[in-house]
Short mmCIF file of C-alpha atoms in Angstrom, two decimals:
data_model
loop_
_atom_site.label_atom_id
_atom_site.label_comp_id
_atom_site.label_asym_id
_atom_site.label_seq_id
_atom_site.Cartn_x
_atom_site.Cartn_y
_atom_site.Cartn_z
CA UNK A 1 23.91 -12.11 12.62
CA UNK A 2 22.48 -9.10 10.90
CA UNK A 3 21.49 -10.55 7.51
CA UNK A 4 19.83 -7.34 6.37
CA UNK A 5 23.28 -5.78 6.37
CA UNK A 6 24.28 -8.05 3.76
CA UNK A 7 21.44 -6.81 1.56
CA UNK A 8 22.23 -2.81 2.83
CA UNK A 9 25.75 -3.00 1.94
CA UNK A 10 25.04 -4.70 -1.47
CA UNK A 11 22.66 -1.79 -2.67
CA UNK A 12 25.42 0.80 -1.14
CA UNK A 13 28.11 -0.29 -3.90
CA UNK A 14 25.78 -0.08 -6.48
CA UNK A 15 25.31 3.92 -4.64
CA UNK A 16 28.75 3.97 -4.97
CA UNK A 17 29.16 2.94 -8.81
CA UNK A 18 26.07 4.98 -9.98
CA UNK A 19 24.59 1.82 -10.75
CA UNK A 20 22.00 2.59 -8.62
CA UNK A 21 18.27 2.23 -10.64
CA UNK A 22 15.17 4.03 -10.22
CA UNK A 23 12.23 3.27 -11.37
CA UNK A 24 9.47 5.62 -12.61
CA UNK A 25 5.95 5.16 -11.38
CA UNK A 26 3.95 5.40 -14.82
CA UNK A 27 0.37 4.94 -16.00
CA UNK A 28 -0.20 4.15 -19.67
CA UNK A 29 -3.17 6.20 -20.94
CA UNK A 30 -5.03 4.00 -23.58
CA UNK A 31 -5.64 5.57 -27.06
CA UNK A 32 -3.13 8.84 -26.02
CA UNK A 33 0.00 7.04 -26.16
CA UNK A 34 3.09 8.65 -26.16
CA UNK A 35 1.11 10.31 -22.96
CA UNK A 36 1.65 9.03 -19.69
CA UNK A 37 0.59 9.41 -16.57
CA UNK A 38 3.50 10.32 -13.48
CA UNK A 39 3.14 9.59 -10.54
CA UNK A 40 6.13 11.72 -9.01
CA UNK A 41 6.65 12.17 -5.62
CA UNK A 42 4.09 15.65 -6.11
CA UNK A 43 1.43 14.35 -7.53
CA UNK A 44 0.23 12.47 -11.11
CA UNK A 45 1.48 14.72 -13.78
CA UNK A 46 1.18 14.09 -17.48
CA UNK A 47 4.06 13.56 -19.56
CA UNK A 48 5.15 12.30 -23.04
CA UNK A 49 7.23 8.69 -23.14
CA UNK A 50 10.24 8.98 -25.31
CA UNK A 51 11.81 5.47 -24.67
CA UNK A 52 9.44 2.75 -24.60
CA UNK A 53 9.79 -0.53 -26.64
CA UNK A 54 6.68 -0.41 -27.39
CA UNK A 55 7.76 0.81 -30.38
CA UNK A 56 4.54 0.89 -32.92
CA UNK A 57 2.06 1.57 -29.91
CA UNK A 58 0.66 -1.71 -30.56
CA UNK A 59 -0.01 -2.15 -27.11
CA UNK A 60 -3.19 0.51 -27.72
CA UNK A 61 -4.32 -0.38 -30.97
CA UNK A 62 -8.21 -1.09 -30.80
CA UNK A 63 -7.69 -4.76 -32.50
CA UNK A 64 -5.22 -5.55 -29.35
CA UNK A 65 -7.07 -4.33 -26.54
CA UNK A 66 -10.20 -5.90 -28.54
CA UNK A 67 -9.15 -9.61 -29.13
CA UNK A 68 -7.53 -9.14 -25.30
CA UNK A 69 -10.95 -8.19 -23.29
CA UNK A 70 -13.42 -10.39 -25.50
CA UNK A 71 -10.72 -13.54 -24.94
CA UNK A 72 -10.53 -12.89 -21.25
CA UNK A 73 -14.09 -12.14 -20.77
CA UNK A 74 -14.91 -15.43 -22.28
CA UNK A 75 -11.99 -17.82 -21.08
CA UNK A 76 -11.09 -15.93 -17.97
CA UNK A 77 -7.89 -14.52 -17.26
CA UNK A 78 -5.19 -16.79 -16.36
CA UNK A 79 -3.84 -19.35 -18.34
CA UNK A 80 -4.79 -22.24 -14.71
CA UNK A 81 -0.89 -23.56 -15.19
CA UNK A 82 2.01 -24.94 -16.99
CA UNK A 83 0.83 -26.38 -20.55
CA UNK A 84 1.89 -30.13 -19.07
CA UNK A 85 -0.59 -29.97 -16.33
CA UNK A 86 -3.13 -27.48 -17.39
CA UNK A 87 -3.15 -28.14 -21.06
CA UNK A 88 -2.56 -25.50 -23.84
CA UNK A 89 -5.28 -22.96 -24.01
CA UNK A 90 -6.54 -22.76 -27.82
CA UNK A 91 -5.52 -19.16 -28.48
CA UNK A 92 -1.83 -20.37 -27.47
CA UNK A 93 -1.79 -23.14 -30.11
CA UNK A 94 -3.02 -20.19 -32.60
CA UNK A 95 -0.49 -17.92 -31.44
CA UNK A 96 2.26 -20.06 -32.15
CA UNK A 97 1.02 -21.23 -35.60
CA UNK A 98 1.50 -17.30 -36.76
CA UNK A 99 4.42 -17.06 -35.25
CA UNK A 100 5.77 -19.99 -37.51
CA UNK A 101 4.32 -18.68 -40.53
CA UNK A 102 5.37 -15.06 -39.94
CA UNK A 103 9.04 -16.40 -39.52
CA UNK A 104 8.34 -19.38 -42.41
CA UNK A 105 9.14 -22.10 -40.07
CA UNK A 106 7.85 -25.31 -39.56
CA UNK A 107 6.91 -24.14 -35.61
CA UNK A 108 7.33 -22.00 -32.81
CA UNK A 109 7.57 -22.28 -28.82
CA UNK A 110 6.23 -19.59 -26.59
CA UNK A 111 7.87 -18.60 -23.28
CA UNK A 112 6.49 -16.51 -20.75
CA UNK A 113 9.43 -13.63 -21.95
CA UNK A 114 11.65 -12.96 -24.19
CA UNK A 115 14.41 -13.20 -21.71
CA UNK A 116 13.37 -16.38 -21.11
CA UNK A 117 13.22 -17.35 -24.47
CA UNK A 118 16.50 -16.57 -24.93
CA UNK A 119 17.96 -18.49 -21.73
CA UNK A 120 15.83 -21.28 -22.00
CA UNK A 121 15.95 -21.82 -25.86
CA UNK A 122 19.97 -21.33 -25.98
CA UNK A 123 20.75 -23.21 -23.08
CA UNK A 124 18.35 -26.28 -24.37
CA UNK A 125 19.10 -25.86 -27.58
CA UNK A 126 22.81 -26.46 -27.25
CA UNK A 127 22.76 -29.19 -24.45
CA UNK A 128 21.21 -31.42 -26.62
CA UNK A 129 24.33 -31.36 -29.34
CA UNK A 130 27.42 -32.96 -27.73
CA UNK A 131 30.31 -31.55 -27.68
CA UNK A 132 29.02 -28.18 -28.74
CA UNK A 133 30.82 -25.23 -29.35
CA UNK A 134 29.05 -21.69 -28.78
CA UNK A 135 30.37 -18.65 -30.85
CA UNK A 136 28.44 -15.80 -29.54
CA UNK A 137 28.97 -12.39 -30.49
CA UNK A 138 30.82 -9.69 -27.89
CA UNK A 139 27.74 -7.27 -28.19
CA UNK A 140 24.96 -10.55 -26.85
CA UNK A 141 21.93 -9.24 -24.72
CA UNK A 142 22.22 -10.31 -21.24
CA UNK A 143 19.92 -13.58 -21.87
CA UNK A 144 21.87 -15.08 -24.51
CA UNK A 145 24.60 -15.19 -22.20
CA UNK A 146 22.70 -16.45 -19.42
CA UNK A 147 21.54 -19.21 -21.96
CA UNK A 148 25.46 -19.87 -23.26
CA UNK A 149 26.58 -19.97 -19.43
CA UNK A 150 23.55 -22.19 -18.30
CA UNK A 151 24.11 -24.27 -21.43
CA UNK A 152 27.43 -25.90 -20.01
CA UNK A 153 29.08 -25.95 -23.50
CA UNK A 154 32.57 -24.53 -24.73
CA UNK A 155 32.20 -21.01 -25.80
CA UNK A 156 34.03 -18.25 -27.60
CA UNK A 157 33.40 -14.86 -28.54
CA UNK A 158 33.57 -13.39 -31.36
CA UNK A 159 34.22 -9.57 -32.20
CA UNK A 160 31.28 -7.61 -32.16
CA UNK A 161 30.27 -7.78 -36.10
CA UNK A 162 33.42 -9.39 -37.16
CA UNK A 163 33.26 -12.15 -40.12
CA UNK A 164 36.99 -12.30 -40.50
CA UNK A 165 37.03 -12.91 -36.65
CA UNK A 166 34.17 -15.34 -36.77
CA UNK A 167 35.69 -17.57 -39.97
CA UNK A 168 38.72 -17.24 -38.14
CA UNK A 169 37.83 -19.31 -35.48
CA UNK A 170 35.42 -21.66 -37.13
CA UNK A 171 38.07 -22.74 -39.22
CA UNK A 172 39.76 -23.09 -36.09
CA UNK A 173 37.05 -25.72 -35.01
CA UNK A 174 37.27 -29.58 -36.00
CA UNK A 175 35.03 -30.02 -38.61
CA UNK A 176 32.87 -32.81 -37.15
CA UNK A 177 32.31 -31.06 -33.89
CA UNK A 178 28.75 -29.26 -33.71
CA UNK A 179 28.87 -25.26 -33.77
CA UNK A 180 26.00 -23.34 -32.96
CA UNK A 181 26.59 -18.98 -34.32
CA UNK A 182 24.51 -17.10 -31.63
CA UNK A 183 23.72 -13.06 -32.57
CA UNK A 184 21.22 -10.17 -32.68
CA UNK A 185 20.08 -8.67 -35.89
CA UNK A 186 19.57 -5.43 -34.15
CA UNK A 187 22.11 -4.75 -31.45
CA UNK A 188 19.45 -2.25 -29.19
CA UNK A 189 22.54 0.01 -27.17
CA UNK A 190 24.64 0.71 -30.22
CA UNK A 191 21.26 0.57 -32.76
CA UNK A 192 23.68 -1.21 -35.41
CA UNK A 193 22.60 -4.56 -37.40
CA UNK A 194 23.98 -7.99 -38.35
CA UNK A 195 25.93 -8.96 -41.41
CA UNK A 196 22.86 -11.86 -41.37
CA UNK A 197 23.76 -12.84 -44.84
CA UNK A 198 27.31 -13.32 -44.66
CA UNK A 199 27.23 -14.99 -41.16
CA UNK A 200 25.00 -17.34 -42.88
CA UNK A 201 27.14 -18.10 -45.55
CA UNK A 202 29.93 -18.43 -43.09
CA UNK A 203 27.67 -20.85 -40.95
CA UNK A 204 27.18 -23.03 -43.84
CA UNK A 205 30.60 -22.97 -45.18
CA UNK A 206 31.88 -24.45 -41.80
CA UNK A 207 28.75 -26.78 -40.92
CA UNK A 208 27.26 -24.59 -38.45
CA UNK A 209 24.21 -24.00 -36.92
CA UNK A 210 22.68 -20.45 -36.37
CA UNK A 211 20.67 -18.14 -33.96
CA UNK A 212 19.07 -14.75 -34.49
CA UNK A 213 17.30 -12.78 -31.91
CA UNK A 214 15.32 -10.43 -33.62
CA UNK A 215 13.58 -9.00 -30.58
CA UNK A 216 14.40 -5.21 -31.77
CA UNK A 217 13.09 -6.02 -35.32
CA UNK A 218 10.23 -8.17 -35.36
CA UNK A 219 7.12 -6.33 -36.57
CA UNK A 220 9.64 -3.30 -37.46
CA UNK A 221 11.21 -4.73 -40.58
CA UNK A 222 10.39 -6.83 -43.22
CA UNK A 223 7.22 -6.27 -45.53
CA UNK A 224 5.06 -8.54 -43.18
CA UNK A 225 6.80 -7.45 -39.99
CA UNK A 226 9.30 -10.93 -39.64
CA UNK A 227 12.45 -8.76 -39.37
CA UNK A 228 15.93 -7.71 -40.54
CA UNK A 229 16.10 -11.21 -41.68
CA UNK A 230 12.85 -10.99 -43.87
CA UNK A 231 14.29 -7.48 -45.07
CA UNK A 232 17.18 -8.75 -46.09
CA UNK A 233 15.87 -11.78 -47.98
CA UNK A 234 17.58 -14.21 -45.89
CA UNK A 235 14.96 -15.48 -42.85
CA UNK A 236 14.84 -19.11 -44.57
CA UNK A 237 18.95 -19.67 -44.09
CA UNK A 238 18.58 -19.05 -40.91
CA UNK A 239 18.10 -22.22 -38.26
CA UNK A 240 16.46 -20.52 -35.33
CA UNK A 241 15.13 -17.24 -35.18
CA UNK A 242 13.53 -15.94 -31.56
CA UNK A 243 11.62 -12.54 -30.77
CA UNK A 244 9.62 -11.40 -28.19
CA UNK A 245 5.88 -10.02 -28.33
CA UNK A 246 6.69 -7.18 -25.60
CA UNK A 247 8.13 -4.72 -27.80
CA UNK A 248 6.83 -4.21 -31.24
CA UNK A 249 3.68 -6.42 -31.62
CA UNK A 250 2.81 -4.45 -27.69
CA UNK A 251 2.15 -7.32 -25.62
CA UNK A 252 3.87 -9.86 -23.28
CA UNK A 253 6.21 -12.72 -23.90
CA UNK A 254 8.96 -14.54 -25.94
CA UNK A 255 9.36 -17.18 -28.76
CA UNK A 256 11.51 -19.44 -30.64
CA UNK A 257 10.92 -20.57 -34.31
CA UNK A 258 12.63 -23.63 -36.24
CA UNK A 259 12.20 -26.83 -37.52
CA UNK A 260 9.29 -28.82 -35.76
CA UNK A 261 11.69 -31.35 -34.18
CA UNK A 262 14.13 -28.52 -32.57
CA UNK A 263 10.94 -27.13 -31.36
CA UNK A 264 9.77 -30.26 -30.10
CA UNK A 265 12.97 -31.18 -28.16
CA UNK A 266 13.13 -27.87 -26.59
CA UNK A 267 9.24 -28.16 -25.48
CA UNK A 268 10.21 -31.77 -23.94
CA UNK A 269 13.60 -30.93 -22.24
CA UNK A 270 13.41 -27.18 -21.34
CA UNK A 271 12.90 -26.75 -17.50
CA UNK A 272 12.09 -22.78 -18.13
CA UNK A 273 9.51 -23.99 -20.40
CA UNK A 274 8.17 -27.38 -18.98
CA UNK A 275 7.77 -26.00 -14.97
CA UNK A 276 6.21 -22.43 -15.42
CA UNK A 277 2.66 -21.01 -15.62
CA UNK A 278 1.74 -20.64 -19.69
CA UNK A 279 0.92 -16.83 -20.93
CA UNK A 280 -2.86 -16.38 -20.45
CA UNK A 281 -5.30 -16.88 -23.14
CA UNK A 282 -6.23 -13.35 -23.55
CA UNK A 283 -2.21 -12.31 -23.81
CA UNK A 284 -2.30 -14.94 -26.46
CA UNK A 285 -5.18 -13.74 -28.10
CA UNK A 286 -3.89 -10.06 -28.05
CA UNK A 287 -0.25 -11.04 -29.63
CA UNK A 288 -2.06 -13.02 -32.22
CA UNK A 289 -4.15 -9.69 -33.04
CA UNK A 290 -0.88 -7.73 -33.27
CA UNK A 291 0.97 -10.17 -35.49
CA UNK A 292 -1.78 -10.90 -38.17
CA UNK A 293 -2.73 -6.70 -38.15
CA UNK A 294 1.12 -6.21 -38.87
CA UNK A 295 1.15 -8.60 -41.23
CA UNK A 296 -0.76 -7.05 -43.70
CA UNK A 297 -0.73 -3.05 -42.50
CA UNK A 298 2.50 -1.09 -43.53
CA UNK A 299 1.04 2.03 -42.19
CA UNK A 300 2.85 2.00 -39.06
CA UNK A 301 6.42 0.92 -40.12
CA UNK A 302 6.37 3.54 -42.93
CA UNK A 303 4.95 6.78 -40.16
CA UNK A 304 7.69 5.29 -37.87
CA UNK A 305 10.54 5.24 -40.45
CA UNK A 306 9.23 8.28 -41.12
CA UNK A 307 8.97 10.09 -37.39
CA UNK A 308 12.95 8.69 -36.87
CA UNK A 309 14.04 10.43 -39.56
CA UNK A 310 12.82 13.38 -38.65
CA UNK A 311 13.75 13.17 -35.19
CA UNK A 312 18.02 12.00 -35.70
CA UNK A 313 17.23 15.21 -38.15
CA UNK A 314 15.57 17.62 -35.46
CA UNK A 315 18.05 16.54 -32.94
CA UNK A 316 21.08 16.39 -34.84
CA UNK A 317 20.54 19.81 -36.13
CA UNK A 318 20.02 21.16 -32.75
CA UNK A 319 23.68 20.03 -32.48
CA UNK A 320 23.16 17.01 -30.17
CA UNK A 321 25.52 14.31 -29.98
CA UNK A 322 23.40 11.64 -32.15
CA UNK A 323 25.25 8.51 -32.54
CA UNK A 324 25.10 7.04 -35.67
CA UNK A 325 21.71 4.57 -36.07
CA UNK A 326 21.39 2.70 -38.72
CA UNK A 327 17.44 1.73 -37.10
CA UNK A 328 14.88 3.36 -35.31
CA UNK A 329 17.02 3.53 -31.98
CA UNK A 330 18.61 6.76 -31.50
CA UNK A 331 21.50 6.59 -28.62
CA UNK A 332 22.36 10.47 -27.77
CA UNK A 333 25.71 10.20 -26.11
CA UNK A 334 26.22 11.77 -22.60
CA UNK A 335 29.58 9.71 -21.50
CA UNK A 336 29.48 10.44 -17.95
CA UNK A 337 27.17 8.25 -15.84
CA UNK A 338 25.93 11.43 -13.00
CA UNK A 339 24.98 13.83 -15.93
CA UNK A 340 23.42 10.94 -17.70
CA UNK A 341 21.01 10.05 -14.39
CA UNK A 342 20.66 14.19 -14.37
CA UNK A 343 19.60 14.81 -17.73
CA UNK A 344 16.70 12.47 -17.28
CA UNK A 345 16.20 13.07 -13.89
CA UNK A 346 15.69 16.99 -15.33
CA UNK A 347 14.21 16.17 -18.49
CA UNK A 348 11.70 14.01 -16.65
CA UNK A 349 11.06 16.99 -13.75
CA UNK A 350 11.54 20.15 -15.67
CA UNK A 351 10.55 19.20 -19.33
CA UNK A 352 7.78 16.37 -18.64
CA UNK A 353 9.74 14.17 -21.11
CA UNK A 354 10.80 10.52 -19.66
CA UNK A 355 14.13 9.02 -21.50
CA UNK A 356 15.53 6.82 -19.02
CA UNK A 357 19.75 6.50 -18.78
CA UNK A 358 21.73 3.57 -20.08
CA UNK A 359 24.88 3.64 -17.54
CA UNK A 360 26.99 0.92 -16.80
CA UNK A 361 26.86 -2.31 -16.87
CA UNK A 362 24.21 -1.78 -19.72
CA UNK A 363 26.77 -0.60 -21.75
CA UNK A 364 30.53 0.54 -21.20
CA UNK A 365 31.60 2.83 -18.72
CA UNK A 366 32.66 6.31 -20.36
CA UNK A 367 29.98 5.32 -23.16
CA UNK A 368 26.80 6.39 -21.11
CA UNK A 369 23.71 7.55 -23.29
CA UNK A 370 20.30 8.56 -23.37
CA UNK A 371 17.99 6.31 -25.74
CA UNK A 372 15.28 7.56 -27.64
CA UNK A 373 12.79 5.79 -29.23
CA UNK A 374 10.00 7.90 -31.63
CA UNK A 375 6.82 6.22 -32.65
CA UNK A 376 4.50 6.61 -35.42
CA UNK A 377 2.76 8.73 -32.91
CA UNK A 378 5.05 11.29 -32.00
CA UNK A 379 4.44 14.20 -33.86
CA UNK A 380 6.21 17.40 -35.27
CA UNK A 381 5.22 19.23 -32.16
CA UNK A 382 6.74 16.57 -29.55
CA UNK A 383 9.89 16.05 -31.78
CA UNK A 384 10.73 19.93 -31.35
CA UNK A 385 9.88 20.01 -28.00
CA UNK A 386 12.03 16.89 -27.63
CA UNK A 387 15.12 19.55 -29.13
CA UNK A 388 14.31 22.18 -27.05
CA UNK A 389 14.50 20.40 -24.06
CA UNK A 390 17.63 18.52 -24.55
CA UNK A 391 19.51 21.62 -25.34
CA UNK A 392 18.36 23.21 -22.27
CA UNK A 393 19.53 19.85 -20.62
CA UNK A 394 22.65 20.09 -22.57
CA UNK A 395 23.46 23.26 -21.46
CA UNK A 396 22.64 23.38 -17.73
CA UNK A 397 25.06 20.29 -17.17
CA UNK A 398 27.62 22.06 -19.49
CA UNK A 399 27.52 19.07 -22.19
CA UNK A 400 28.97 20.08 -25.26
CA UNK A 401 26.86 20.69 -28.39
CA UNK A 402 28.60 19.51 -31.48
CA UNK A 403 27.53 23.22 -33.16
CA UNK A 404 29.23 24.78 -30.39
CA UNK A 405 32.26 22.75 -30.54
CA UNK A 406 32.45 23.70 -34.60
CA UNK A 407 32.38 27.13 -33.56
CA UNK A 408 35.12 26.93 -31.30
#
C-alpha cells in the first residue's frame, strides 16, 4: 500500500481549494523591527513586516531581550520538564503572580500557548461542572472550539455579538443547570469587540458563568495593559479571563486567570497542562519584563493608537477597501481567494512589504482579506509606502478602488 499517497492526495485538495499555505522564511532583526530579513528563493532581502502580532514590538524592547539573556545565562535555557516532575522554575511562579494582578484575580495558570490555553482551560474548565451547557459565540477562534468539542458538554451557539440571541437561549436553559458564556473581546478577522458589559449582566441575570479571551487586547487596552475588559471598567465581573504572551507583551505562551480554586482544579486535572514540558525560565523571565514595563508605560499604546489612525486614514484615502475596525486590526477586503494569495505574493516580491492572506477556512469564502497590523514603529514614510504599493497591487489584479467606483 502506498501510504504516502494518502498524504499527496490530501495536500492536492487543499491545491485545489486555494487552501494551500506558504510560509515565508523570515529573520527578525533586533532593535530594527518592522525590518525583516527574507530569505526568498533569490537571496536574503530586506523587507518591512506589516502583519505581525507582535503588535507593540515588545519582542525587541531592551528590558525583554535583557531579563531573557541574564535569566538564561544564569538558570540555563530549558525549563528540564513538566512542573509535576521538574518543579516550577522561580521566574514561572513570578510570572503568574503578575499575570493575576494585571487581570485582578486571585491567580493565573500558564500554558505553553495560547492555543493551548484556550483548549486546555475550556475543555477542563467545563468537565468539571456536570451537566454543563456551553454557549459559545459563532465568531470563536479555532481553540475555543477545540476546547468546547474536547470538553464533551452540550453546546450552542450563539450569533456572533447577539445579546437578544444569547438571553434568548439562556432563558431557554433550566435554571439550575450550570452555563458557562465563552467569547473574545477582540474578534482578530473582523477587528470588532464584545458587548463585555452587557454579556455580563446577561451572565448574571441567568446564573452563568463567563469566559473572555483577550489574546488581541492584552497589553493593547486598558490603562495598565489588562484589556478591553479593563477599558471598559468591567475585568472584575468577569469569571475567567485568558490571553496569551505571544502577541502584545512579544514573547511565548498562554494563560488563564480566575479564582485560586478554578485555577487550582485546572492545574490538577488538565492533561495539556499536567503532561507537557513548562515554558523556560528565561521565556518566563522575558514575559514578566513585558507585563510589569506595560504596566506602567503608556508610550506605546498611545504611538500605536496613534500610527492606526493614520494608517485606516492613509489607506482609506488612497481609496482602498478598509473594512470598518473598531481596533488596531485593519482587514482590507480582497474577496477572491487567488488575488488575495497574489497581492501578497506581489506585495511581498515587487514592493518588499509582507501582509500575509486570510482565505478560507480562516474566514468565509467570498470574504478573503489582507490584514494589516501598524506598530508604534511604523512611521509616516512606511505608511505611504504601504498606499502606494497596494494601489499598484490594486490595480494590476484589476481590484476595484472605492474612489474609482465613486467616479463611475
Amino acid at each position: 500500500m502506498d501510504y504516502n499517497a494518502f498524504f499527496t492526495d490530501a495536500l492536492s485538495r487543499l491545491r485545489e481549494e486555494r487552501r494551500y499555505r506558504v510560509f515565508a522564511d523570515l529573520e527578525r532583526i533586533a532593535g530594527r523591527f518592522p525590518q525583516t530579513i527574507w530569505h526568498s528563493p533569490a537571496g536574503p532581502r530586506e523587507i518591512i513586516v506589516w502583519c505581525s502580532n507582535d503588535y507593540l514590538g515588545m519582542g525587541q524592547h531592551p528590558k525583554v531581550i535583557g531579563a531573557m539573556v541574564e535569566t538564561a545565562t544564569r538558570m540555563g535555557t530549558g525549563a528540564g520538564g513538566t512542573r509535576n516532575i521538574s518543579g516550577t522554575n522561580h521566574p514561572l511562579i513570578e510570572l503568574e503572580k503578575e499575570l493575576a494582578d494585571l487581570h485582578g484575580k486571585d491567580a493565573a495558570l500558564v500554558f505553553t500557548s495560547g492555543y493551548v490555553s484556550n483548549q486546555t482551560g475550556i475543555s477542563t474548565i467545563a468537565r468539571l461542572m456536570p451537566n454543563c451547557l456551553i454557549l459559545s459565540d459563532a465568531y470563536n477562534h479555532n481553540s475555543m472550539i477545540e476546547g468546547i468539542r474536547q470538553s464533551g458538554c452540550d453546546k450552542v451557539v450563539f450569533q456572533h455579538n447577539d445579546l437578544a440571541h444569547l438571553e434568548r437561549l439562556l432563558k431557554e436553559t433550566d435554571p439550575a443547570r450550570p452555563k458557562f458564556v465563552v467569547f473574545e473581546s477582540i474578534y482578530s478577522m473582523d477587528a470588532d469587540i464584545a458587548p463585555i458589559g452587557e454579556i455580563c449582566d446577561l451572565a448574571r441575570r441567568y446564573n452563568a458563568m463567563t469566559y473572555l479571551d483577550e489574546v488581541h487586547a492584552v497589553g493593547m487596552y486598558g490603562p495598565r495593559g489588562a484589556g478591553v475588559a479593563e477599558r471598559d471598567g468591567v475585568m472584575d465581573r468577569v469569571d475567567v479571563i485568558e490571553g496569551t504572551l505571544g502577541k502584545a507583551f512579544g514573547c511565548f505562551g498562554g494563560y488563564i486567570t480566575g479564582s485560586e480554586a478554578l485555577c487550582d482544579a485546572v492545574r490538577s486535572y488538565a492533561p495539556g497542562f499536567i503532561f507537557t514540558t513548562a515554558l523556560p525560565p528565561a521565556v518566563c523571565a522575558a514575559a514578566a519584563a513585558s507585563i510589569r514595563h506595560l504596566k506602567t508605560s503608556q508610550w506605546e499604546r498611545d504611538r500605536h493608537q496613534d500610527r492606526v489612525a493614520r494608517t485606516k486614514a492613509v489607506l482609506t484615502a488612497a481609496g482602498l477597501p478598509v473594512m470598518p475596525s473598531e481596533t488596531h486590526i485593519i482587514p482590507i477586503a480582497v474577496g477572491d481567494p487567488e488575488k488575495c494569495k497574489a497581492a501578497s505574493d506581489m506585495l511581498l516580491s515587487d514592493h518588499g512589504i509582507y501582509i500575509q492572506p486570510i482565505n478560507y477556512p480562516t474566514v468565509p469564502k467570498g470574504t478573503e482579506r489582507l490584514r494589516v497590523t501598524p506598530s508604534p514603529y511604523h512611521d509616516d514614510k512606511l505608511v505611504d509606502a504601504l498606499a502606494n504599493a497596494l494601489v499598484d497591487v490594486w490595480q494590476r489584479l484589476e481590484l476595484p478602488l472605492r474612489r474609482a467606483l465613486a467616479a463611475e
